[in-house]
Structure formats: structure tokens, C-alpha cells
Amino acid sequence: MTRVRGLPAGLALALAGCTPIQSALDPAGSNAGMVFDLGVAMTIGATLVCVLVVVLAWRAVRRSRAEGAWLASPRMVIALGAVLPAVVLTALLAYGFVLDRQLAAEEDRAALTVRVTGEQWWWRVAYLAPDGSPAFETANEIRLPVGQPVRFELESADVIHSFWVPALGGKIDLIPGRTNTVTLLAEREGIYRGQCAEFCGTQHALMAFMARAETPEDFGAWFAAEGGDARQPETEEEVAGHGAFVAAGCGACHAVRGTAAAGTIGPDLTHVGSRLTIAAGTLPNHAGTLAAWVTDAQAIKPGARMPSFDELDGPTLRSIAVYLASLR
Amino acid sequence: MRLPTAFALLPALALLWGCDKPPVARADAGRGDAEDGRTTVASLACGACHSIPGIRAADGTVGPSLAGLGNRNFIAGTLPNDPGTLAAFVRNAPSLVPGTAMPAMPLSEAQAIDVAAFLASLR
């Protein structure tokens, strides 16, 4: 749990480059590793070309007469101006093409498909059954088994978003009206952060998600439990919270499977208590932040579709938060 | 007179205790690490509800600003502002102030003492 609570602080650190939770420079799988290698090759190549250009420019300015003639000779102009770029860019094209094919081939190995739909400003996540129908829905968090490539079908419900977990692979846009695919592979257990990488409106910066890479056993157990109905409220406060949740009409937008709440406008809350964050990576997940979000969503994420339920009294608000936190 | 254990956490008792002897956690409470407390406050996102000086993006308006908390005489307008009570309050506010909107927080006792030390340092 300490790890969980440490996440948002970790996010800030990640941006400062201290924690590898969201870094393309610390790949956690071979897909991201191949992209990283390409990045390293391009950086080294670009540095060499840059140095060459600077040195030649320096010589051109400080040239002796003989050297100037050598630099300006047709042979040098053709060699450095046409042949060298052609060779370098052709090599890069070939590298990129081979890499792209390798990444695409991963898709054939993927046994699991997850459909992710970008919505302003959160991620709808549906794990698909083998026949392609949604097995269950969740939101703002994906889990994947270590060592097994997972295929993602990416769609958008409104504007263009971009799906990017830097530690696990390249980014790809979610475009309204079409389905893009990408295959991610995690080879190291861990919690990674994904972020919308295409400006999609005022709360674009607060459109993140968590990717949790787990052992295949842990993943299998989670998959089986996640598809089930919500945990029944047990304590007096949870029961009261469930009642208040229903009375406030939360079920018009949110689904809690196994209850009357079956809304599809907002994130599925069936197992919301088991997620690391709420409001798409905006806040760590516990009763306190859940209460804050319910009562003050418009201050936390202005423009989001979630209204601020500011008419609830203290104990009612608390009970809803405690109920939501109990939905593990 | 021996009081039932269940009453040990009740606010009224904390208040009464304040008169002649310090609340249970007070000795420990004075030893909280304000820097650790600051880290905990940041990672729990207490700022979702409270405005807290020195914490990035802590500009919540649901609850009161915590600026100058160390100078205040009362917590939540009702409880004496001493380190032990403050630590108990941040950990389980509803047990001390039943009408509060602030839920119990996922804090260990040691973390709560650190958080109280941090809050007391806000002057």
C-alpha cells in the first residue's frame, strides 16, 4: 500500500527523471527496448553528422585557399551533399522498416486483446473475450501479464487522443472513426504510467492511466475476479454509502455490476477500489480523494463530465467515499 | 474509575484528558518528523481538499486551508490543537468529529504523528 500511496509523488519525480515509472529511457520490455535502441542509434548518428557539419563549416570560414578549393570541389559537394545523406537516410529507413515489421509481428503472438477508448478525459478499458465481445469493462488502468504480448485496439469517442506507455512501447493515436492497434510487451513486473500524448482539450494533462505488469498467475487471478460482480457492502457505513450512491443518481452515469447502477457515460466503478488512481491518474485512490472527487470534481478537473456533488452532508459524502473504496 | 477501552478514542475523552494529562500519543507526537509528514501529505494528495502551503498543487477548497494551522487553538473548530489530538484527527476524523466530511485516512499511527508534526510546523 505504501507503494500505491507513493505514486502521485512518484509521478512528479518521474517528470524530474528520478523514478522510471514513465520513461522511454528505461524500457521494461523488448518492444520498448527496440524503440529505445533506435533512439540511441539516431542520437549517435545525428551527433556525428552534427559534428561533421560544424567542423566543415568551421574549416570553410577559416580556410586556406587550397582547402577552400578542396571543400568547394564538385566531388566534395556531391559526396557530402548527396551521397552521404542518401546513404545515412537509406540505412535509417531500412532500420525503421525492419523494426516496424518486428513490432508488427508481435501482434500475431498476442493472445489477449484489450480495447481502449479515449474519452475526454479518461480511458475506457474493455478486456475482450476470445470471440471479440467485451468480457468486462474497467477504466483508467490496464493490467498485463509479464512476458505475454497484449494487443490493444485503440478507438476514440470524441477527439484525437494518443495512447503512450513509454516504458512499454511506442505511442499511437486514437482517431475517431477508426481502430488503431498496438502491441505492448512487459518483461519486468512493475507499475508504469501512461499518458495521453495528443492535446485533447483543457484537461489533457490530467488524462493518464496506470499499466500494471504482473506475473501470469497474479494476472489470471485478477482477470477472473475483475469480471465478477461488485463486492456487496458489509459495514453499516458501506451500506449507507451504497444507499446514498443510488439516491444521488450516480448509477445514471456509472456502472457497478451486480447492482442497479448500469450507466455507461462515465467509468465503470465495479472494482474502482482496487485501482491505483482515480479521475484518470489525477489523484491517488483512497476514501479521502474519492470524497474530494465526488464533492468537488469541477474544481479538481474543470470541464470533466462529472459534476460536483456539493449538496451532500459530511457523513453522507464520507459514506459514499467509503463505499467506493470498498469496491475492490 | 476504569473507563471502557472502546471509549479511549472518543473526542470528549480527548478533551477531558487535555485538562490534566496529555492524550496518549502526545509523547510520541512531539517526536514526529515534519519532513516525512510533508512527504505523506503530498503523496496522499491531502491537497485535493485543502490548500496547503509548500505542497505542489495543494489548492483544494473542500476543507479549510491548512495555512497557519500551527497557530490555531482549535482543530475543526472543536478540538484542542495539540500534537496527539491532531495526529488522531488526521488519521480518523469521524471518530472525533462525527459530522465531519473528512473520511478516515489510510495512515499508520506513526505516519499520522509525522503528518501532525508537519501540520504543526505550518505557522
Coordinates of C-alpha atoms in Angstrom, one line a residue:
Chain A
M1 CA 0.0 0.0 0.0
T2 CA 2.8 2.4 0.7
R3 CA 3.9 2.0 -2.9
V4 CA 0.4 2.8 -4.0
R5 CA 0.2 5.9 -2.0
G6 CA 3.6 7.0 -3.1
L7 CA 2.5 7.1 -6.7
P8 CA 1.5 10.6 -7.3
A9 CA 4.6 11.9 -5.6
G10 CA 6.4 9.4 -7.8
L11 CA 4.7 11.0 -10.8
A12 CA 6.2 14.3 -10.0
L13 CA 9.6 12.6 -9.5
A14 CA 9.2 10.7 -12.8
L15 CA 8.8 14.0 -14.6
A16 CA 12.0 15.1 -13.0
G17 CA 13.6 12.0 -14.3
C18 CA 14.2 10.4 -10.9
T19 CA 11.8 7.5 -11.0
P20 CA 11.4 5.3 -14.0
I21 CA 7.6 5.0 -13.8
Q22 CA 7.1 6.9 -17.1
S23 CA 10.3 6.8 -19.1
A24 CA 11.2 5.8 -22.6
L25 CA 14.8 5.7 -21.4
D26 CA 14.1 2.8 -19.1
P27 CA 12.3 0.2 -21.3
A28 CA 10.5 -2.6 -19.4
G29 CA 10.1 -4.9 -22.4
S30 CA 11.7 -5.8 -25.7
N31 CA 9.2 -3.7 -27.8
A32 CA 10.1 -0.6 -25.9
G33 CA 13.7 -1.8 -25.9
M34 CA 13.8 -1.9 -29.7
V35 CA 12.4 1.6 -30.0
F36 CA 15.0 2.7 -27.4
D37 CA 17.8 1.2 -29.4
L38 CA 16.6 3.0 -32.5
G39 CA 16.6 6.2 -30.4
V40 CA 20.1 5.6 -29.3
A41 CA 21.3 4.9 -32.8
M42 CA 19.6 8.0 -34.1
T43 CA 21.1 10.2 -31.4
I44 CA 24.6 8.9 -32.0
G45 CA 24.2 9.2 -35.8
A46 CA 22.8 12.7 -35.5
T47 CA 25.6 13.7 -33.2
L48 CA 28.2 12.5 -35.7
V49 CA 26.6 14.3 -38.6
C50 CA 26.2 17.5 -36.5
V51 CA 29.9 17.4 -35.5
L52 CA 30.9 16.8 -39.1
V53 CA 28.8 19.8 -40.3
V54 CA 30.2 22.1 -37.6
V55 CA 33.8 21.1 -38.3
L56 CA 33.4 21.6 -42.1
A57 CA 31.6 24.9 -41.5
W58 CA 34.5 26.0 -39.2
R59 CA 37.1 25.0 -41.8
A60 CA 35.1 26.7 -44.6
V61 CA 35.2 30.0 -42.6
R62 CA 38.9 29.7 -41.6
R63 CA 40.0 28.1 -44.8
S64 CA 43.3 28.5 -46.6
R65 CA 43.0 29.0 -50.4
A66 CA 43.9 25.3 -51.1
E67 CA 41.5 23.9 -48.6
G68 CA 38.7 26.2 -49.9
A69 CA 39.1 24.8 -53.3
W70 CA 39.0 21.2 -52.0
L71 CA 35.8 21.9 -50.0
A72 CA 34.1 23.6 -52.9
S73 CA 35.1 20.9 -55.5
P74 CA 32.2 19.2 -57.3
R75 CA 33.4 15.9 -55.9
M76 CA 33.1 17.0 -52.3
V77 CA 29.7 18.7 -52.9
I78 CA 28.3 15.5 -54.4
A79 CA 29.9 13.3 -51.7
L80 CA 28.8 15.2 -48.7
G81 CA 25.7 16.9 -50.1
A82 CA 24.1 13.9 -51.9
V83 CA 25.8 10.6 -51.4
L84 CA 26.3 10.8 -47.6
P85 CA 22.6 11.9 -46.8
A86 CA 21.4 9.2 -49.2
V87 CA 23.4 6.5 -47.5
V88 CA 22.5 7.7 -44.0
L89 CA 18.8 8.1 -44.7
T90 CA 18.6 4.8 -46.6
A91 CA 20.2 3.0 -43.7
L92 CA 17.8 4.7 -41.3
L93 CA 14.8 3.8 -43.5
A94 CA 15.9 0.2 -43.6
Y95 CA 16.4 0.1 -39.8
G96 CA 13.0 1.7 -39.2
F97 CA 11.3 -0.7 -41.7
V98 CA 12.8 -3.8 -40.1
L99 CA 11.9 -2.6 -36.6
D100 CA 8.4 -1.8 -37.6
R101 CA 7.9 -5.3 -39.1
Q102 CA 9.3 -6.8 -35.9
L103 CA 6.9 -4.8 -33.8
A104 CA 4.0 -5.7 -36.0
A105 CA 4.9 -9.4 -35.9
E106 CA 4.4 -9.2 -32.1
E107 CA 0.7 -8.7 -32.7
D108 CA 0.4 -12.3 -34.0
R109 CA 1.8 -13.7 -30.8
A110 CA -0.7 -11.7 -28.7
A111 CA -3.4 -14.0 -27.1
L112 CA -5.1 -11.2 -25.2
T113 CA -6.9 -8.1 -26.7
V114 CA -7.8 -5.0 -24.8
R115 CA -10.0 -2.3 -26.3
V116 CA -9.1 1.2 -25.0
T117 CA -11.4 4.1 -25.9
G118 CA -10.2 7.6 -25.3
E119 CA -12.8 9.9 -23.9
Q120 CA -12.4 13.5 -22.7
W121 CA -10.6 12.9 -20.3
W122 CA -10.3 9.3 -19.3
W123 CA -9.7 5.9 -20.7
R124 CA -12.5 3.3 -21.1
V125 CA -10.9 -0.2 -21.0
A126 CA -12.6 -3.4 -22.1
Y127 CA -10.9 -6.8 -22.0
L128 CA -12.2 -8.8 -24.8
A129 CA -13.2 -12.5 -24.8
P130 CA -11.7 -14.8 -27.4
D131 CA -14.8 -14.2 -29.6
G132 CA -14.1 -10.4 -29.6
S133 CA -17.0 -9.4 -27.4
P134 CA -16.2 -7.4 -24.2
A135 CA -15.5 -9.8 -21.3
F136 CA -15.7 -6.9 -18.8
E137 CA -15.1 -3.2 -18.7
T138 CA -12.9 -1.1 -16.4
A139 CA -11.3 2.3 -16.6
N140 CA -8.0 4.2 -16.4
E141 CA -5.9 1.2 -15.6
I142 CA -4.7 -1.7 -17.6
R143 CA -3.1 -4.9 -16.2
L144 CA -1.0 -7.2 -18.4
P145 CA 0.8 -10.4 -17.8
V146 CA 4.6 -10.3 -17.8
G147 CA 6.2 -12.0 -20.8
Q148 CA 3.0 -12.1 -22.9
P149 CA 2.4 -9.6 -25.6
V150 CA -1.0 -7.8 -25.3
R151 CA -2.8 -6.4 -28.3
F152 CA -4.6 -3.1 -27.9
E153 CA -7.4 -1.9 -30.1
L154 CA -7.5 1.9 -29.8
E155 CA -10.5 4.0 -30.5
S156 CA -11.8 7.4 -29.7
A157 CA -15.2 8.6 -28.6
D158 CA -14.6 12.2 -29.4
V159 CA -11.4 13.9 -30.4
I160 CA -7.9 12.5 -31.2
H161 CA -6.0 11.2 -28.2
S162 CA -2.8 9.3 -28.1
F163 CA -2.0 6.2 -26.1
W164 CA 1.5 6.0 -24.7
V165 CA 3.1 3.9 -22.0
P166 CA 6.8 5.0 -22.6
A167 CA 8.2 2.1 -20.6
L168 CA 6.3 -0.5 -22.7
G169 CA 6.3 0.7 -26.3
G170 CA 5.8 3.5 -28.8
K171 CA 2.8 5.8 -28.9
I172 CA -0.1 5.6 -31.3
D173 CA -3.0 7.9 -31.9
L174 CA -6.7 7.1 -31.1
I175 CA -8.6 8.5 -34.0
P176 CA -12.4 9.0 -34.1
G177 CA -13.9 6.6 -36.6
R178 CA -11.1 4.1 -36.9
T179 CA -9.4 1.4 -34.9
N180 CA -5.6 1.5 -34.5
T181 CA -3.7 -1.3 -32.9
V182 CA -0.5 -1.6 -30.9
T183 CA 1.1 -4.5 -29.1
L184 CA 2.7 -3.9 -25.7
L185 CA 5.0 -6.3 -24.0
A186 CA 6.1 -6.0 -20.4
E187 CA 9.0 -8.2 -19.4
R188 CA 9.5 -6.7 -15.9
E189 CA 6.9 -6.6 -13.2
G190 CA 6.0 -3.2 -12.2
I191 CA 3.7 -0.2 -12.3
Y192 CA 4.1 2.1 -15.3
R193 CA 2.4 5.3 -16.1
G194 CA 0.7 6.0 -19.4
Q195 CA -0.3 9.5 -20.6
C196 CA -2.4 10.9 -23.3
A197 CA 0.2 12.2 -25.8
E198 CA -2.0 14.3 -28.1
F199 CA -3.6 17.5 -26.9
C200 CA -7.3 16.7 -26.5
G201 CA -8.8 19.6 -24.6
T202 CA -8.4 21.6 -21.3
Q203 CA -7.8 18.5 -19.1
H204 CA -5.4 16.7 -21.5
A205 CA -2.7 16.9 -18.9
L206 CA -4.9 15.1 -16.4
M207 CA -5.6 12.2 -18.8
A208 CA -3.3 9.5 -17.6
F209 CA -3.5 5.8 -16.7
M210 CA -1.6 3.1 -14.9
A211 CA -0.3 0.0 -16.5
R212 CA 0.4 -2.8 -14.1
A213 CA 2.6 -5.7 -15.3
E214 CA 2.0 -8.8 -13.1
T215 CA 3.1 -12.4 -13.1
P216 CA 0.8 -14.5 -15.3
E217 CA -0.6 -16.1 -12.1
D218 CA -1.5 -12.8 -10.5
F219 CA -2.9 -11.6 -13.7
G220 CA -5.0 -14.6 -14.1
A221 CA -6.4 -14.3 -10.6
W222 CA -7.1 -10.6 -11.2
F223 CA -8.8 -11.3 -14.6
A224 CA -11.1 -13.8 -13.0
A225 CA -12.1 -11.5 -10.2
E226 CA -12.4 -8.4 -12.3
G227 CA -15.0 -9.9 -14.5
G228 CA -17.2 -10.7 -11.4
D229 CA -19.8 -8.5 -9.8
A230 CA -19.0 -5.8 -7.2
R231 CA -18.4 -6.7 -3.6
Q232 CA -21.5 -6.3 -1.5
P233 CA -21.5 -3.5 1.1
E234 CA -20.9 -5.0 4.5
T235 CA -20.3 -2.4 7.2
E236 CA -23.0 0.0 8.3
E237 CA -21.2 2.8 6.6
E238 CA -20.8 0.9 3.4
V239 CA -24.5 0.0 3.3
A240 CA -25.3 3.7 3.9
G241 CA -22.9 4.7 1.2
H242 CA -24.4 2.4 -1.3
G243 CA -27.8 3.8 -0.4
A244 CA -26.6 7.4 -0.9
F245 CA -24.8 6.4 -4.1
V246 CA -28.1 5.1 -5.5
A247 CA -30.1 8.1 -4.1
A248 CA -27.8 10.6 -5.6
G249 CA -28.3 9.0 -9.1
C250 CA -24.7 8.0 -9.6
G251 CA -25.9 5.0 -11.5
A252 CA -27.2 7.1 -14.3
C253 CA -23.6 7.5 -15.5
H254 CA -21.6 4.8 -13.7
A255 CA -22.0 1.0 -13.7
V256 CA -21.4 -1.1 -10.6
R257 CA -22.1 -4.6 -11.8
G258 CA -24.4 -6.6 -9.6
T259 CA -26.3 -3.5 -8.6
A260 CA -28.9 -1.3 -10.3
A261 CA -26.2 1.1 -11.3
A262 CA -25.7 0.5 -15.1
G263 CA -24.7 3.8 -16.6
T264 CA -22.2 3.9 -19.4
I265 CA -21.4 7.6 -19.7
G266 CA -18.6 7.5 -17.1
P267 CA -16.1 5.0 -15.9
D268 CA -17.2 1.5 -14.7
L269 CA -16.9 1.5 -10.9
T270 CA -17.4 -2.2 -10.2
H271 CA -13.9 -2.6 -8.8
V272 CA -12.9 1.1 -8.5
G273 CA -11.4 0.5 -5.0
S274 CA -8.7 -1.8 -6.5
R275 CA -7.3 0.9 -8.8
L276 CA -4.2 2.9 -8.0
T277 CA -5.6 6.3 -9.0
I278 CA -8.9 8.0 -9.6
A279 CA -10.0 10.5 -12.3
A280 CA -7.6 9.1 -14.8
G281 CA -4.4 9.3 -12.9
T282 CA -5.3 12.6 -11.3
L283 CA -5.4 11.6 -7.6
P284 CA -4.2 8.6 -5.6
N285 CA -7.1 6.3 -4.7
H286 CA -8.4 6.3 -1.1
A287 CA -11.6 7.4 0.7
G288 CA -10.2 10.9 1.2
T289 CA -9.6 11.6 -2.5
L290 CA -12.8 9.8 -3.5
A291 CA -14.7 12.2 -1.3
A292 CA -12.9 15.1 -2.7
W293 CA -13.7 14.0 -6.3
V294 CA -17.4 13.3 -5.6
T295 CA -17.9 16.7 -4.0
D296 CA -15.5 18.9 -5.9
A297 CA -14.8 17.3 -9.3
Q298 CA -15.2 20.5 -11.2
A299 CA -12.5 22.2 -9.1
I300 CA -10.1 19.3 -9.5
K301 CA -10.7 18.7 -13.2
P302 CA -12.7 21.7 -14.6
G303 CA -14.8 20.7 -17.6
A304 CA -14.9 17.0 -16.9
R305 CA -18.4 15.5 -17.3
M306 CA -18.5 14.6 -13.6
P307 CA -20.5 17.2 -11.7
S308 CA -19.5 18.4 -8.2
F309 CA -22.0 16.8 -5.8
D310 CA -21.7 19.6 -3.3
E311 CA -25.2 19.2 -1.8
L312 CA -24.3 16.1 0.3
D313 CA -23.8 16.5 4.1
G314 CA -20.5 15.4 5.6
P315 CA -21.4 11.9 6.8
T316 CA -23.2 11.1 3.5
L317 CA -20.3 12.2 1.5
R318 CA -18.0 10.1 3.7
S319 CA -20.2 7.0 3.4
I320 CA -20.2 7.2 -0.4
A321 CA -16.4 7.5 -0.4
V322 CA -16.0 4.6 2.0
Y323 CA -18.5 2.5 -0.2
L324 CA -16.5 3.3 -3.3
A325 CA -13.2 2.5 -1.6
S326 CA -14.7 -0.9 -0.6
L327 CA -15.4 -1.9 -4.2
R328 CA -12.2 -3.8 -4.5
Chain B
M1 CA -12.5 4.6 37.7
R2 CA -11.6 2.4 34.9
L3 CA -13.1 3.5 31.5
P4 CA -14.2 1.0 28.9
T5 CA -11.5 0.6 26.3
A6 CA -13.9 1.5 23.5
F7 CA -14.1 5.0 24.8
A8 CA -10.4 5.5 24.7
L9 CA -10.6 7.2 21.2
L10 CA -13.6 9.4 21.8
P11 CA -13.2 13.1 21.3
A12 CA -14.9 14.0 24.6
L13 CA -12.3 12.0 26.4
A14 CA -9.5 13.6 24.5
L15 CA -10.9 16.9 25.6
L16 CA -11.2 15.9 29.2
W17 CA -7.7 14.5 29.1
G18 CA -6.5 17.8 27.8
C19 CA -7.3 19.3 31.2
D20 CA -5.0 17.4 33.4
K21 CA -2.8 15.0 31.4
P22 CA -1.8 14.8 27.8
P23 CA -3.5 12.5 25.3
V24 CA -1.9 9.1 24.9
A25 CA 0.1 9.8 21.8
R26 CA 1.4 13.1 22.9
A27 CA 4.9 12.0 24.0
D28 CA 5.3 10.3 20.6
A29 CA 3.5 13.1 18.8
G30 CA 6.1 15.6 19.8
R31 CA 8.7 13.4 18.1
G32 CA 7.1 13.3 14.7
D33 CA 9.2 14.0 11.6
A34 CA 7.8 17.0 9.8
E35 CA 9.6 16.3 6.6
D36 CA 8.3 12.7 6.5
G37 CA 4.9 14.2 7.2
R38 CA 5.2 16.6 4.3
T39 CA 6.0 13.7 2.0
T40 CA 3.0 11.7 3.3
V41 CA 0.7 14.7 2.9
A42 CA 1.9 15.2 -0.7
S43 CA 1.6 11.5 -1.7
L44 CA -1.9 11.1 -0.1
A45 CA -3.0 14.3 -2.0
C46 CA -4.5 15.9 1.0
G47 CA -4.4 19.0 -1.3
A48 CA -7.4 17.6 -3.1
C49 CA -9.5 19.2 -0.3
H50 CA -7.1 21.5 1.5
S51 CA -4.9 24.4 0.5
I52 CA -1.5 23.6 2.0
P53 CA 1.5 26.0 1.8
G54 CA 4.6 24.3 0.5
I55 CA 2.8 21.4 -1.2
R56 CA 2.7 21.5 -5.0
A57 CA -0.8 21.8 -6.5
A58 CA -2.4 21.6 -3.0
D59 CA -5.2 24.1 -3.6
G60 CA -8.3 22.3 -2.6
T61 CA -11.3 24.2 -1.4
V62 CA -13.5 21.4 0.1
G63 CA -12.0 21.8 3.5
P64 CA -10.3 24.7 5.3
S65 CA -6.8 26.0 4.3
L66 CA -4.1 24.5 6.5
A67 CA -2.0 27.6 6.3
G68 CA -1.1 28.7 9.8
L69 CA -2.6 25.6 11.4
G70 CA 0.2 25.5 13.9
N71 CA -1.0 28.9 15.3
R72 CA -4.6 27.8 15.7
N73 CA -6.1 26.9 19.1
F74 CA -8.7 24.5 17.7
I75 CA -8.8 21.7 15.1
A76 CA -12.1 21.6 13.1
G77 CA -13.3 24.4 15.5
T78 CA -13.9 21.9 18.3
L79 CA -10.8 20.0 19.3
P80 CA -7.7 21.4 21.2
N81 CA -4.8 21.7 18.8
D82 CA -2.2 19.6 20.5
P83 CA 0.0 17.1 18.6
G84 CA -1.7 14.0 20.0
T85 CA -5.2 15.2 19.1
L86 CA -4.0 16.4 15.7
A87 CA -2.5 13.0 14.9
A88 CA -5.6 11.2 16.0
F89 CA -7.8 13.6 13.9
V90 CA -5.8 13.3 10.6
R91 CA -6.0 9.5 11.0
N92 CA -9.6 9.2 11.9
A93 CA -11.5 12.4 11.8
P94 CA -15.0 11.0 12.0
S95 CA -14.3 9.3 15.4
L96 CA -13.5 12.7 16.9
V97 CA -16.0 14.9 14.9
P98 CA -18.9 12.7 13.8
G99 CA -20.4 15.3 11.5
T100 CA -17.2 16.0 9.5
A101 CA -17.0 15.4 5.8
M102 CA -13.4 14.2 6.2
P103 CA -13.1 10.5 6.0
A104 CA -10.7 8.3 7.9
M105 CA -7.3 8.4 6.2
P106 CA -5.2 5.3 5.3
L107 CA -2.4 6.3 7.7
S108 CA -0.5 4.3 10.2
E109 CA -0.2 5.8 13.7
A110 CA 3.5 6.7 13.0
Q111 CA 2.6 8.4 9.7
A112 CA -0.2 10.3 11.5
I113 CA 2.3 11.6 14.1
D114 CA 4.6 12.7 11.3
V115 CA 1.7 14.4 9.5
A116 CA 0.7 16.2 12.7
A117 CA 4.3 17.4 13.1
F118 CA 4.3 18.8 9.6
L119 CA 0.9 20.5 10.1
A120 CA 2.1 22.0 13.4
S121 CA 5.0 23.4 11.6
L122 CA 2.7 25.5 9.4
R123 CA 2.8 28.8 11.2

